[in-house]
Amino acid sequence: MNKILALSLLLPIALLLCSCAKQGFPPGGPADRTPPEVVSTSPPCNSTGVSLDAQIEVGFSERMDRDSVKEAIYICPVLERPPELSWKGRRLFIKPLQRLSPDQTYVVTIGTGAQDQQGNPLARAYSFAFSTGSRMDLGRIGGSVISAAGPQPGAIVWAYRLERGQEPDPAKDAPRYVSAADREGNYLLSFLSLGTYRVFAFLDKDGDGRYTPEQEALAVPPGDVALTDSASFVQMADLFPVVRDTTRPQLLAVKASDQDHLELTFDEPVDISSAKIVIVGEDTLSTLAKYILPGEEAKVQLLTERQQPGEYNLVLDGISDLSGNPLAAAPSENFTFRGSPVADTIAPEVVAISPKNNARNVHLDQPIEITFSEAMGDSVSEEVLRLSGQFPAGKFLWRGPITLQFLPSEPWQSARRYCFGLFLPLLPDYAGNAPSDSLYSFCFNTVNKDTLGFVAGRLDTEVLGPEAEVYIRLKRTDWAVEYWFKASRDGRYLTGGVLPGAYFVWAFWDRNGNGKQDYGSPAPYQPAEPVTGSVGTVLVRSGWTTEKVDLKF
C-alpha cells in the first residue's frame, strides 16, 4: 500500500481526530434521512487533568437507537469491565465501573453503527480524547489491511502494549487499543503512550467484536512497533488476514492395500514434504516412495519394500497439516497394521493432466504434467508422447513418484490448438503393471500472445536490503486467474504476460526462501513475512504495459 499519504487522507473516518460537529436541522418532508451527529462531549476533547472518577457524557443531535449506540462505542485503552450506560433524552452517560488510570490518555469512539431512531447512521465515526495526566499521549501507528481480494474495509485492528515479556494471544487476551480500517483499508491508532506494541487485524465475520479462531481471518504483523520520543509515529507494513487452522491433524487409519503399498488416512489434508516414516516389524521395512493423489489430500500413499504377513508398527515424524500444525498423538493401535500377502496386480491410471484437456489460454512456456494413480517406474521413453504422429522435441522428467513432466525444447506456438497422444504401454508402474488403456489423448489451446499485458513498477526495498527475495502476486478480481513472479533485485519489476482484466497486485518478502507467502503465528508469536499491496486495482490491457505500479514496504 502506498505509504506516502497525507494524514488527513489516511483515516477519513476520523478515528483519531476530535470531530467538532455542529448540530443541524433536517429538511422538511415525510422521511428523516439526515444522519445524526455528536454535538457535545464531556470531558471536552483534548482535556487534561481529568478526574479518575470522571463520568463520560456524549450529546447527540437527536434521539438515538440505544442498542445500536451500545454496540458502536469503543473506549481505548480498553476498560477491564464494561462501563455502565444510561440515557437522558439525547444525552448518553458512560460510567466506568473502576477508576480511570492515572496519567493515561483515553480515546472514546462512536462508530458508524450508531443510528438514530429512524435508522440513519452517523455519517462518519466520531472520536474524542482526554487525559487524566498533565499532557496527552501522542503516539500513532498507521497502516493498511489487505488480502488477495484487495483492501479490507471494516477490518478490526487490535494493539497490545508489550510489557514484562507479555506474549498476547488475540484468541484469549483483550487488546489495549482498538481501531477499524476505513473504506480504503487504512487504519490509524492514535493517542498511544510511548512503548512497544504488537498489532493484529481480523475480519469480524460474526460481528461480535471478538476474534474467533479457525473461522475468522487474522493478520499477524511482520514485527513489533516501538514508539519513542524521536519516532512517535510509525507506518507499519500491510497486514494480511487469513483464516488459520490451529487444530493438529490426526491419523485415523492405516491399511496395506497390497504387499507393496500402504495407505495412511488422516482427518484433514497433510504436508509430507518433511515427513520421516519408519516401519518396524521383525525387520525394518523401508519406505521407497511417499505421495498424495489429487483429490485425496487427506490420504498418504506409501510404496514399501515387500511386506510379510504379520504385525508392523508405524513411526511418523515431520507430518503436519497445511497450516503447519504437527501431527497429534494418537492411540497406539492407529499406528499398527498387518502386512498384506496380496501381490500388486492393479494397472496404473492417469488421474490428472495439466494443462487440462481442452484447456484454453495455456501459456507458451507451460510444461505438460501427467499424474498417475500410483508410483511408477523411473524410466521413460521419448516415444511415449506423440503430436500429430511425431515425437515433439523436449525432455521428460519425473517430478516425484507419480508425476511425469514434459518440457518442450521451444515455447508452444501462439494461438494454436495442440492434440497429443500418450502411449501408455511404455509407462509401467513400479511393479511392472502397464496401464490397461493403450492410448490417452488430450488437447489444449495456447494463448494468443498479442492479448497479453504486463505490469511494471518499482519496488522500494530500502528496509529489506538488496539481497531480499521478493515475489509479486497478481489476482484478477473475478478470482479466475492468479500469477506469481519473482522480482529482480535492482529495485524494478516487470511481470510476464498476463491475461487482460482488473487485478489486485501485492508483493511479499520471502524471508525464509521457501517460495511461499508465510503468514506467521499469533501464539506462539512468529512474525509474518512483510507484505505490501497496490493502491486499488490495476487494469491490465492487451498489448500494453501498465507502468508505475510501485510497491513500498
Coordinates of C-alpha atoms in Angstrom, one line a residue:
M1 CA 0.0 0.0 0.0
N2 CA 1.4 3.5 -0.8
K3 CA 2.7 4.7 2.4
I4 CA 3.1 8.4 1.4
L5 CA -0.3 9.6 2.3
A6 CA -1.4 12.8 3.9
L7 CA -2.6 12.1 7.4
S8 CA -5.9 13.7 6.6
L9 CA -6.4 11.1 3.9
L10 CA -5.1 8.2 5.9
L11 CA -8.1 7.9 8.0
P12 CA -11.2 9.8 6.7
I13 CA -13.4 8.0 9.3
A14 CA -11.6 10.3 11.8
L15 CA -10.9 7.6 14.4
L16 CA -8.3 9.8 15.9
L17 CA -9.4 13.4 15.4
C18 CA -11.8 15.3 17.6
S19 CA -14.8 15.7 15.3
C20 CA -16.2 19.0 16.3
A21 CA -19.6 18.5 14.7
K22 CA -22.3 21.1 14.8
Q23 CA -26.0 20.4 15.2
G24 CA -28.0 20.5 12.0
F25 CA -31.7 20.5 11.4
P26 CA -33.3 18.0 9.0
P27 CA -35.2 19.4 6.0
G28 CA -38.9 19.1 5.8
G29 CA -40.6 16.1 4.3
P30 CA -42.2 12.9 5.4
A31 CA -38.9 10.9 5.8
D32 CA -36.0 11.7 8.0
R33 CA -32.8 11.0 6.1
T34 CA -30.5 13.3 8.0
P35 CA -27.7 11.4 9.8
P36 CA -27.4 12.1 13.5
E37 CA -24.3 14.0 14.9
V38 CA -22.4 14.3 18.1
V39 CA -22.8 17.8 19.3
S40 CA -21.2 17.8 22.7
T41 CA -18.8 15.7 24.9
S42 CA -17.7 15.7 28.5
P43 CA -14.8 15.8 29.2
P44 CA -14.2 18.1 26.2
C45 CA -11.8 16.9 23.5
N46 CA -8.1 17.2 24.4
S47 CA -8.9 17.9 28.1
T48 CA -6.1 17.2 30.6
G49 CA -6.1 16.6 34.3
V50 CA -9.4 14.8 34.1
S51 CA -10.6 13.2 37.4
L52 CA -10.0 9.4 37.8
D53 CA -13.7 9.2 38.8
A54 CA -15.0 11.1 35.8
Q55 CA -18.2 10.2 34.0
I56 CA -18.2 10.4 30.3
E57 CA -21.1 12.2 28.5
V58 CA -22.0 12.3 24.8
G59 CA -24.7 14.6 23.4
F60 CA -26.4 13.8 20.1
S61 CA -28.3 16.0 17.7
E62 CA -31.4 13.8 18.0
R63 CA -32.8 10.8 19.9
M64 CA -30.8 7.6 19.2
D65 CA -31.4 3.9 18.9
R66 CA -29.8 2.9 22.2
D67 CA -29.0 -0.6 21.3
S68 CA -27.1 0.4 18.2
V69 CA -25.1 3.1 20.1
K70 CA -24.2 0.5 22.7
E71 CA -22.7 -1.8 20.1
A72 CA -20.8 1.1 18.4
I73 CA -18.9 2.6 21.4
Y74 CA -15.2 1.9 21.9
I75 CA -13.1 3.2 24.7
C76 CA -9.3 2.9 24.4
P77 CA -7.4 1.7 26.3
V78 CA -10.0 -1.0 26.8
L79 CA -11.5 -1.0 30.3
E80 CA -11.3 -4.1 32.3
R81 CA -15.0 -4.1 33.0
P82 CA -17.6 -2.8 30.5
P83 CA -18.9 0.6 31.6
E84 CA -22.5 1.3 32.7
L85 CA -24.6 3.2 30.1
S86 CA -27.6 5.4 30.9
W87 CA -29.6 7.9 28.9
K88 CA -31.4 11.1 29.4
G89 CA -33.1 12.2 26.2
R90 CA -30.4 12.8 23.6
R91 CA -27.6 12.5 26.1
L92 CA -25.6 9.3 26.8
F93 CA -23.8 8.9 30.1
I94 CA -20.9 6.4 30.3
K95 CA -19.9 5.4 33.9
P96 CA -16.7 3.4 34.2
L97 CA -17.1 0.7 36.8
Q98 CA -13.5 1.2 38.0
R99 CA -11.4 4.3 38.4
L100 CA -9.6 5.5 35.4
S101 CA -5.8 5.0 35.3
P102 CA -3.6 8.0 36.3
D103 CA -1.5 9.7 33.6
Q104 CA -3.4 7.9 30.8
T105 CA -4.9 9.2 27.6
Y106 CA -8.3 7.8 26.7
V107 CA -10.0 7.8 23.3
V108 CA -13.8 7.4 23.0
T109 CA -15.1 6.5 19.6
I110 CA -18.7 6.2 18.4
G111 CA -18.7 4.2 15.2
T112 CA -20.9 4.5 12.2
G113 CA -23.1 1.6 13.5
A114 CA -24.7 4.1 15.9
Q115 CA -28.2 5.0 14.4
D116 CA -31.0 7.4 15.2
Q117 CA -34.5 6.2 15.9
Q118 CA -35.2 6.3 12.1
G119 CA -32.3 4.0 11.3
N120 CA -30.0 6.7 10.0
P121 CA -26.4 6.0 10.9
L122 CA -23.7 8.5 11.8
A123 CA -22.2 9.8 8.6
R124 CA -18.7 9.2 10.0
A125 CA -17.2 7.8 13.2
Y126 CA -16.7 10.4 15.9
S127 CA -13.8 10.3 18.3
F128 CA -12.6 12.5 21.2
A129 CA -9.7 12.1 23.6
F130 CA -8.8 13.3 27.1
S131 CA -6.1 12.6 29.6
T132 CA -6.1 12.0 33.4
G133 CA -2.5 13.4 33.4
S134 CA -1.0 16.7 32.6
R135 CA -0.5 16.0 28.9
M136 CA -1.9 14.0 26.0
D137 CA -0.1 10.9 24.7
L138 CA 0.6 11.5 21.0
G139 CA 1.9 8.2 19.7
R140 CA 0.5 6.9 16.5
I141 CA 0.6 3.7 14.4
G142 CA -0.8 3.7 10.9
G143 CA -1.1 1.0 8.2
S144 CA -3.4 -0.9 5.9
V145 CA -5.2 -4.2 5.9
I146 CA -5.2 -6.0 2.6
S147 CA -5.9 -9.5 1.2
A148 CA -5.9 -11.3 -2.1
A149 CA -9.3 -9.6 -2.7
G150 CA -7.8 -6.1 -2.1
P151 CA -8.2 -3.6 0.7
Q152 CA -10.3 -4.9 3.7
P153 CA -12.6 -2.1 4.9
G154 CA -14.1 -2.6 8.3
A155 CA -11.2 -4.9 9.5
I156 CA -10.8 -4.7 13.3
V157 CA -7.3 -3.7 14.4
W158 CA -6.1 -4.6 17.9
A159 CA -2.9 -3.2 19.5
Y160 CA -1.3 -4.7 22.6
R161 CA 1.4 -2.8 24.6
L162 CA 4.1 -5.3 25.4
E163 CA 5.3 -5.2 29.0
R164 CA 7.3 -7.5 31.1
G165 CA 7.7 -10.2 28.5
Q166 CA 4.0 -10.2 27.6
E167 CA 3.0 -12.5 24.7
P168 CA -0.6 -11.6 23.8
D169 CA -2.9 -14.1 22.2
P170 CA -5.7 -12.4 20.3
A171 CA -7.9 -15.5 20.8
K172 CA -7.7 -15.1 24.6
D173 CA -6.4 -11.6 25.5
A174 CA -8.3 -8.3 25.2
P175 CA -6.4 -5.6 23.4
R176 CA -5.4 -2.3 24.9
Y177 CA -6.3 -0.3 21.8
V178 CA -8.9 -0.9 19.1
S179 CA -9.4 0.7 15.7
A180 CA -11.0 -0.2 12.4
A181 CA -10.0 0.0 8.7
D182 CA -11.7 2.6 6.6
R183 CA -13.2 2.2 3.1
E184 CA -9.7 2.0 1.6
G185 CA -8.4 -0.5 4.2
N186 CA -6.4 2.1 6.1
Y187 CA -6.3 2.4 9.8
L188 CA -4.7 4.7 12.4
L189 CA -4.2 4.1 16.1
S190 CA -3.6 7.4 17.9
F191 CA -3.0 8.9 21.3
L192 CA -0.8 6.0 22.3
S193 CA 1.7 6.1 25.1
L194 CA 5.3 5.5 24.2
G195 CA 6.3 1.9 24.3
T196 CA 6.4 -1.3 22.2
Y197 CA 3.3 -2.6 20.5
R198 CA 2.1 -5.7 18.7
V199 CA -0.7 -5.0 16.2
F200 CA -3.1 -7.6 14.8
A201 CA -6.1 -7.3 12.5
F202 CA -9.0 -9.6 11.9
L203 CA -12.2 -9.7 9.8
D204 CA -15.1 -9.8 12.3
K205 CA -17.3 -12.2 10.3
D206 CA -19.9 -12.7 13.0
G207 CA -19.8 -9.1 14.2
D208 CA -19.3 -9.9 17.9
G209 CA -16.1 -7.8 18.3
R210 CA -14.0 -10.9 19.1
Y211 CA -11.6 -12.9 17.1
T212 CA -12.9 -16.5 16.5
P213 CA -10.0 -18.9 15.6
E214 CA -10.5 -21.2 12.6
Q215 CA -13.5 -19.1 11.4
E216 CA -12.3 -15.6 11.0
A217 CA -9.2 -14.3 9.1
L218 CA -6.4 -12.9 11.3
A219 CA -3.4 -10.9 10.3
V220 CA -0.1 -11.3 12.2
P221 CA 2.3 -8.4 12.0
P222 CA 5.8 -8.7 10.5
G223 CA 7.3 -7.3 13.6
D224 CA 6.6 -5.2 16.8
V225 CA 6.4 -1.4 16.7
A226 CA 8.4 0.8 19.1
L227 CA 7.1 4.3 19.7
T228 CA 9.7 6.6 21.1
D229 CA 10.2 10.4 21.6
S230 CA 12.1 10.5 18.3
A231 CA 9.7 8.2 16.5
S232 CA 6.2 8.8 17.8
F233 CA 4.6 7.9 14.5
V234 CA 5.2 4.6 12.8
Q235 CA 3.8 3.4 9.5
M236 CA 3.6 -0.4 9.5
A237 CA 3.8 -2.8 6.7
D238 CA 0.5 -4.0 5.4
L239 CA -1.5 -6.6 7.5
F240 CA -2.7 -9.6 5.5
P241 CA -5.5 -11.6 7.3
V242 CA -6.0 -15.3 6.6
V243 CA -8.1 -18.0 8.2
R244 CA -5.9 -20.1 10.5
D245 CA -6.2 -23.7 11.3
T246 CA -5.0 -24.3 14.8
T247 CA -6.1 -28.0 15.2
R248 CA -3.5 -30.7 14.9
P249 CA -4.2 -33.4 12.3
Q250 CA -4.8 -37.0 13.5
L251 CA -4.1 -40.3 11.9
L252 CA -7.4 -42.2 11.5
A253 CA -6.4 -45.5 9.8
V254 CA -3.5 -47.5 8.3
K255 CA -4.2 -50.1 5.6
A256 CA -2.0 -52.3 3.5
S257 CA -3.7 -52.4 0.1
D258 CA -1.2 -55.0 -1.2
Q259 CA 2.3 -56.2 -0.3
D260 CA 3.9 -53.2 -1.8
H261 CA 1.6 -50.4 -0.8
L262 CA 0.3 -48.7 2.4
E263 CA -2.4 -46.1 2.8
L264 CA -2.5 -43.7 5.8
T265 CA -5.8 -41.8 6.3
F266 CA -5.8 -38.5 8.2
D267 CA -8.7 -36.3 9.3
E268 CA -7.5 -33.4 7.1
P269 CA -5.1 -32.7 4.3
V270 CA -1.4 -33.0 5.3
D271 CA 2.0 -31.9 4.2
I272 CA 4.6 -34.7 3.9
S273 CA 7.5 -32.7 2.4
S274 CA 9.4 -33.1 5.7
A275 CA 8.0 -36.5 6.7
K276 CA 10.1 -39.2 8.2
I277 CA 8.4 -42.6 8.2
V278 CA 9.8 -45.8 9.9
I279 CA 8.1 -49.2 9.6
V280 CA 9.2 -51.8 12.1
G281 CA 8.2 -55.5 12.2
E282 CA 10.6 -58.4 12.6
D283 CA 12.8 -56.3 10.4
T284 CA 12.7 -52.7 9.4
L285 CA 10.6 -52.2 6.3
S286 CA 12.0 -49.4 4.1
T287 CA 9.7 -46.8 2.5
L288 CA 10.6 -46.4 -1.2
A289 CA 8.3 -43.5 -2.0
K290 CA 5.5 -41.4 -0.5
Y291 CA 2.9 -39.4 -2.3
I292 CA -0.6 -37.9 -2.2
L293 CA -3.1 -38.3 -5.0
P294 CA -5.0 -35.4 -6.5
G295 CA -8.4 -35.1 -4.7
E296 CA -7.3 -37.3 -1.8
E297 CA -5.2 -34.8 0.1
A298 CA -6.0 -36.4 3.5
K299 CA -4.5 -39.7 2.4
V300 CA -0.8 -40.5 2.2
Q301 CA 0.2 -43.4 -0.1
L302 CA 3.4 -45.3 0.7
L303 CA 5.4 -47.6 -1.6
T304 CA 7.2 -50.1 0.6
E305 CA 9.6 -52.9 0.4
R306 CA 7.9 -56.3 0.1
Q307 CA 5.7 -56.8 3.2
Q308 CA 5.5 -60.1 5.1
P309 CA 2.4 -61.3 6.8
G310 CA 2.5 -60.2 10.4
E311 CA 2.3 -57.1 12.5
Y312 CA 4.2 -53.8 11.8
N313 CA 4.5 -50.7 13.8
L314 CA 4.4 -47.3 12.1
V315 CA 6.5 -44.4 13.4
L316 CA 5.7 -41.0 12.0
D317 CA 7.6 -37.7 12.3
G318 CA 7.6 -34.4 10.4
I319 CA 4.0 -34.7 9.2
S320 CA 1.8 -31.5 9.6
D321 CA -1.4 -30.1 8.2
L322 CA -1.3 -27.4 5.6
S323 CA -1.2 -24.7 8.3
G324 CA 1.9 -26.2 9.9
N325 CA 0.2 -27.9 12.9
P326 CA 2.2 -31.1 13.7
L327 CA 0.6 -34.5 13.9
A328 CA -1.3 -35.1 17.2
A329 CA -0.6 -38.1 19.4
A330 CA -3.0 -40.9 18.6
P331 CA -3.9 -44.3 20.1
S332 CA -1.2 -46.9 19.5
E333 CA -3.5 -49.1 17.5
N334 CA -3.7 -46.4 14.8
F335 CA 0.0 -46.9 14.2
T336 CA -0.1 -50.7 13.9
F337 CA -1.1 -52.7 10.8
R338 CA -0.7 -56.2 9.4
G339 CA 1.3 -56.8 6.2
S340 CA -0.6 -57.9 3.1
P341 CA 0.2 -61.1 1.2
V342 CA -1.6 -59.8 -1.9
A343 CA 0.6 -59.0 -4.9
D344 CA 0.2 -55.7 -6.8
T345 CA -1.6 -56.6 -10.0
I346 CA -3.6 -53.4 -10.4
A347 CA -2.8 -51.4 -13.6
P348 CA -2.0 -47.7 -13.1
E349 CA -4.3 -45.0 -14.4
V350 CA -3.9 -41.4 -15.5
V351 CA -5.7 -39.4 -12.8
A352 CA -4.8 -35.8 -13.7
I353 CA -3.2 -33.9 -16.5
S354 CA -2.0 -30.3 -16.8
P355 CA -3.0 -28.4 -18.9
K356 CA -6.4 -29.9 -18.5
N357 CA -8.0 -31.5 -21.6
N358 CA -9.3 -28.7 -23.9
A359 CA -7.8 -26.0 -21.7
R360 CA -7.8 -22.5 -23.1
N361 CA -5.2 -19.7 -22.8
V362 CA -2.4 -22.0 -22.0
H363 CA 0.9 -20.0 -21.6
L364 CA 3.6 -20.7 -24.1
D365 CA 6.1 -21.8 -21.6
Q366 CA 3.8 -24.1 -19.6
P367 CA 5.1 -27.7 -19.3
I368 CA 2.8 -30.8 -19.6
E369 CA 2.4 -32.8 -16.4
I370 CA 0.8 -36.3 -16.2
T371 CA -0.2 -37.7 -12.8
F372 CA -0.8 -41.4 -12.3
S373 CA -2.7 -43.3 -9.6
E374 CA 0.4 -45.0 -8.1
A375 CA 4.2 -44.9 -8.0
M376 CA 5.6 -45.5 -11.5
G377 CA 8.8 -47.0 -12.8
D378 CA 11.6 -44.4 -13.2
S379 CA 12.4 -44.9 -16.8
V380 CA 10.6 -43.2 -19.7
S381 CA 10.9 -43.5 -23.5
E382 CA 11.0 -40.4 -25.7
E383 CA 8.4 -42.2 -27.8
V384 CA 5.7 -42.1 -25.1
L385 CA 4.3 -38.7 -26.2
R386 CA 3.1 -38.1 -29.8
L387 CA 2.0 -34.9 -31.5
S388 CA 0.3 -35.4 -34.9
G389 CA 2.2 -38.7 -35.3
Q390 CA 5.5 -37.1 -34.5
F391 CA 7.6 -37.1 -31.3
P392 CA 7.8 -33.4 -30.0
A393 CA 11.2 -32.1 -29.1
G394 CA 11.8 -31.8 -25.4
K395 CA 12.7 -33.8 -22.4
F396 CA 10.9 -35.8 -19.8
L397 CA 11.4 -35.5 -16.0
W398 CA 9.8 -37.3 -13.1
R399 CA 8.6 -34.7 -10.7
G400 CA 8.0 -37.3 -8.0
P401 CA 6.9 -40.9 -7.9
I402 CA 3.6 -40.3 -9.7
T403 CA 4.1 -37.2 -11.9
L404 CA 5.8 -37.1 -15.2
Q405 CA 6.7 -33.7 -16.7
F406 CA 7.4 -32.9 -20.3
L407 CA 9.4 -29.7 -21.0
P408 CA 9.3 -28.6 -24.7
S409 CA 12.5 -27.5 -26.3
E410 CA 10.9 -24.4 -27.7
P411 CA 7.9 -22.5 -26.4
W412 CA 4.5 -23.5 -27.8
Q413 CA 3.2 -21.5 -30.7
S414 CA 0.8 -18.7 -30.0
A415 CA -2.9 -19.2 -30.6
R416 CA -2.6 -22.8 -31.7
R417 CA -4.5 -26.0 -30.7
Y418 CA -2.3 -28.9 -29.7
C419 CA -3.5 -32.5 -29.5
F420 CA -1.3 -35.2 -28.0
G421 CA -1.4 -39.0 -27.6
L422 CA 0.2 -40.6 -24.6
F423 CA 1.4 -44.2 -25.4
L424 CA 0.6 -45.8 -22.0
P425 CA 2.2 -49.3 -22.5
L426 CA 5.6 -47.6 -22.3
L427 CA 4.7 -46.4 -18.7
P428 CA 4.6 -49.3 -16.3
D429 CA 4.2 -48.9 -12.6
Y430 CA 6.8 -49.8 -10.0
A431 CA 5.6 -53.5 -10.0
G432 CA 5.7 -53.6 -13.8
N433 CA 2.0 -53.4 -14.4
A434 CA 1.2 -51.4 -17.6
P435 CA -2.0 -49.3 -17.9
S436 CA -5.0 -51.1 -19.3
D437 CA -5.6 -48.5 -21.9
S438 CA -3.1 -48.2 -24.8
L439 CA -3.6 -44.5 -25.6
Y440 CA -4.5 -41.4 -23.6
S441 CA -5.5 -38.4 -25.8
F442 CA -5.7 -34.8 -24.7
C443 CA -5.7 -31.3 -26.3
F444 CA -5.2 -27.7 -25.3
N445 CA -5.3 -24.3 -26.8
T446 CA -2.4 -21.8 -26.3
V447 CA -3.0 -18.2 -25.5
N448 CA -2.7 -15.5 -28.2
K449 CA 0.4 -13.7 -27.1
D450 CA -1.0 -10.4 -28.6
T451 CA -3.8 -10.5 -26.0
L452 CA -1.4 -10.4 -23.0
G453 CA -0.5 -7.4 -21.0
F454 CA 2.3 -6.6 -18.5
V455 CA 2.7 -4.8 -15.2
A456 CA 5.8 -2.8 -14.2
G457 CA 6.9 -0.7 -11.3
R458 CA 9.4 0.0 -8.7
L459 CA 10.0 -2.0 -5.5
D460 CA 11.1 0.2 -2.6
T461 CA 13.1 -2.4 -0.7
E462 CA 15.2 0.0 1.3
V463 CA 14.1 -1.6 4.6
L464 CA 14.7 -5.1 3.2
G465 CA 18.2 -4.9 1.8
P466 CA 19.5 -5.7 -1.7
E467 CA 19.6 -9.5 -1.1
A468 CA 15.9 -9.8 -0.2
E469 CA 13.9 -12.2 -2.3
V470 CA 10.6 -10.6 -3.3
Y471 CA 7.7 -12.2 -5.1
I472 CA 5.0 -10.3 -7.0
R473 CA 1.5 -11.7 -6.9
L474 CA -1.5 -10.7 -9.1
K475 CA -5.0 -11.9 -8.7
R476 CA -7.8 -11.0 -11.0
T477 CA -10.8 -9.5 -9.4
D478 CA -13.0 -12.3 -10.7
W479 CA -10.7 -14.8 -8.9
A480 CA -10.3 -16.8 -12.1
V481 CA -6.6 -16.1 -12.7
E482 CA -3.6 -15.7 -10.4
Y483 CA 0.1 -15.2 -11.2
W484 CA 3.3 -15.4 -9.3
F485 CA 6.6 -13.7 -10.4
K486 CA 9.9 -13.5 -8.7
A487 CA 11.2 -9.9 -8.7
S488 CA 14.7 -8.9 -9.7
R489 CA 16.9 -7.3 -7.1
D490 CA 17.5 -4.0 -8.9
G491 CA 14.5 -2.2 -7.5
R492 CA 12.3 -2.6 -10.6
Y493 CA 10.0 -5.4 -11.7
L494 CA 8.3 -6.4 -14.9
T495 CA 5.8 -9.3 -14.9
G496 CA 5.5 -11.9 -17.6
G497 CA 2.5 -11.7 -19.8
V498 CA -0.9 -11.9 -18.1
L499 CA -4.5 -12.0 -19.4
P500 CA -6.3 -8.7 -19.5
G501 CA -8.5 -7.6 -16.7
A502 CA -8.5 -5.8 -13.3
Y503 CA -6.0 -7.2 -10.8
F504 CA -5.1 -6.7 -7.2
V505 CA -1.3 -6.6 -7.0
W506 CA 0.8 -7.3 -3.9
A507 CA 4.3 -8.3 -3.0
F508 CA 5.9 -10.2 -0.2
W509 CA 9.4 -10.6 1.1
D510 CA 10.3 -14.3 1.2
R511 CA 12.4 -14.2 4.4
N512 CA 12.9 -17.9 4.7
G513 CA 13.4 -18.6 1.0
N514 CA 10.7 -21.3 0.7
G515 CA 9.0 -19.6 -2.3
K516 CA 5.7 -19.3 -0.3
Q517 CA 4.0 -16.4 1.5
D518 CA 4.2 -17.2 5.2
Y519 CA 1.5 -15.6 7.4
G520 CA 3.2 -16.0 10.8
S521 CA 1.6 -17.3 14.0
P522 CA -0.2 -15.3 16.7
A523 CA 0.7 -17.5 19.7
P524 CA 3.4 -18.5 20.0
Y525 CA 4.3 -15.4 18.1
Q526 CA 6.0 -15.9 14.7
P527 CA 6.3 -12.8 12.6
A528 CA 4.5 -12.8 9.2
E529 CA 6.6 -12.1 6.1
P530 CA 6.3 -8.4 5.2
V531 CA 3.7 -7.7 2.5
T532 CA 2.6 -4.6 0.6
G533 CA -0.2 -4.1 -1.9
S534 CA -1.2 -1.8 -4.7
V535 CA -3.5 1.2 -4.1
G536 CA -6.7 -0.2 -5.6
T537 CA -7.0 -2.5 -8.6
V538 CA -4.6 -2.4 -11.6
L539 CA -6.1 -2.6 -15.1
V540 CA -4.2 -4.8 -17.5
R541 CA -4.9 -4.2 -21.2
S542 CA -3.9 -6.4 -24.2
G543 CA -0.6 -5.4 -25.7
W544 CA 0.1 -2.8 -23.1
T545 CA 2.4 -2.5 -20.1
T546 CA 0.7 -0.9 -17.1
E547 CA 3.5 1.1 -15.5
K548 CA 4.2 2.8 -12.2
V549 CA 2.6 0.1 -10.1
D550 CA 5.0 0.9 -7.3
L551 CA 5.1 -1.2 -4.2
K552 CA 6.6 0.2 -0.9
F553 CA 7.4 -2.0 2.1

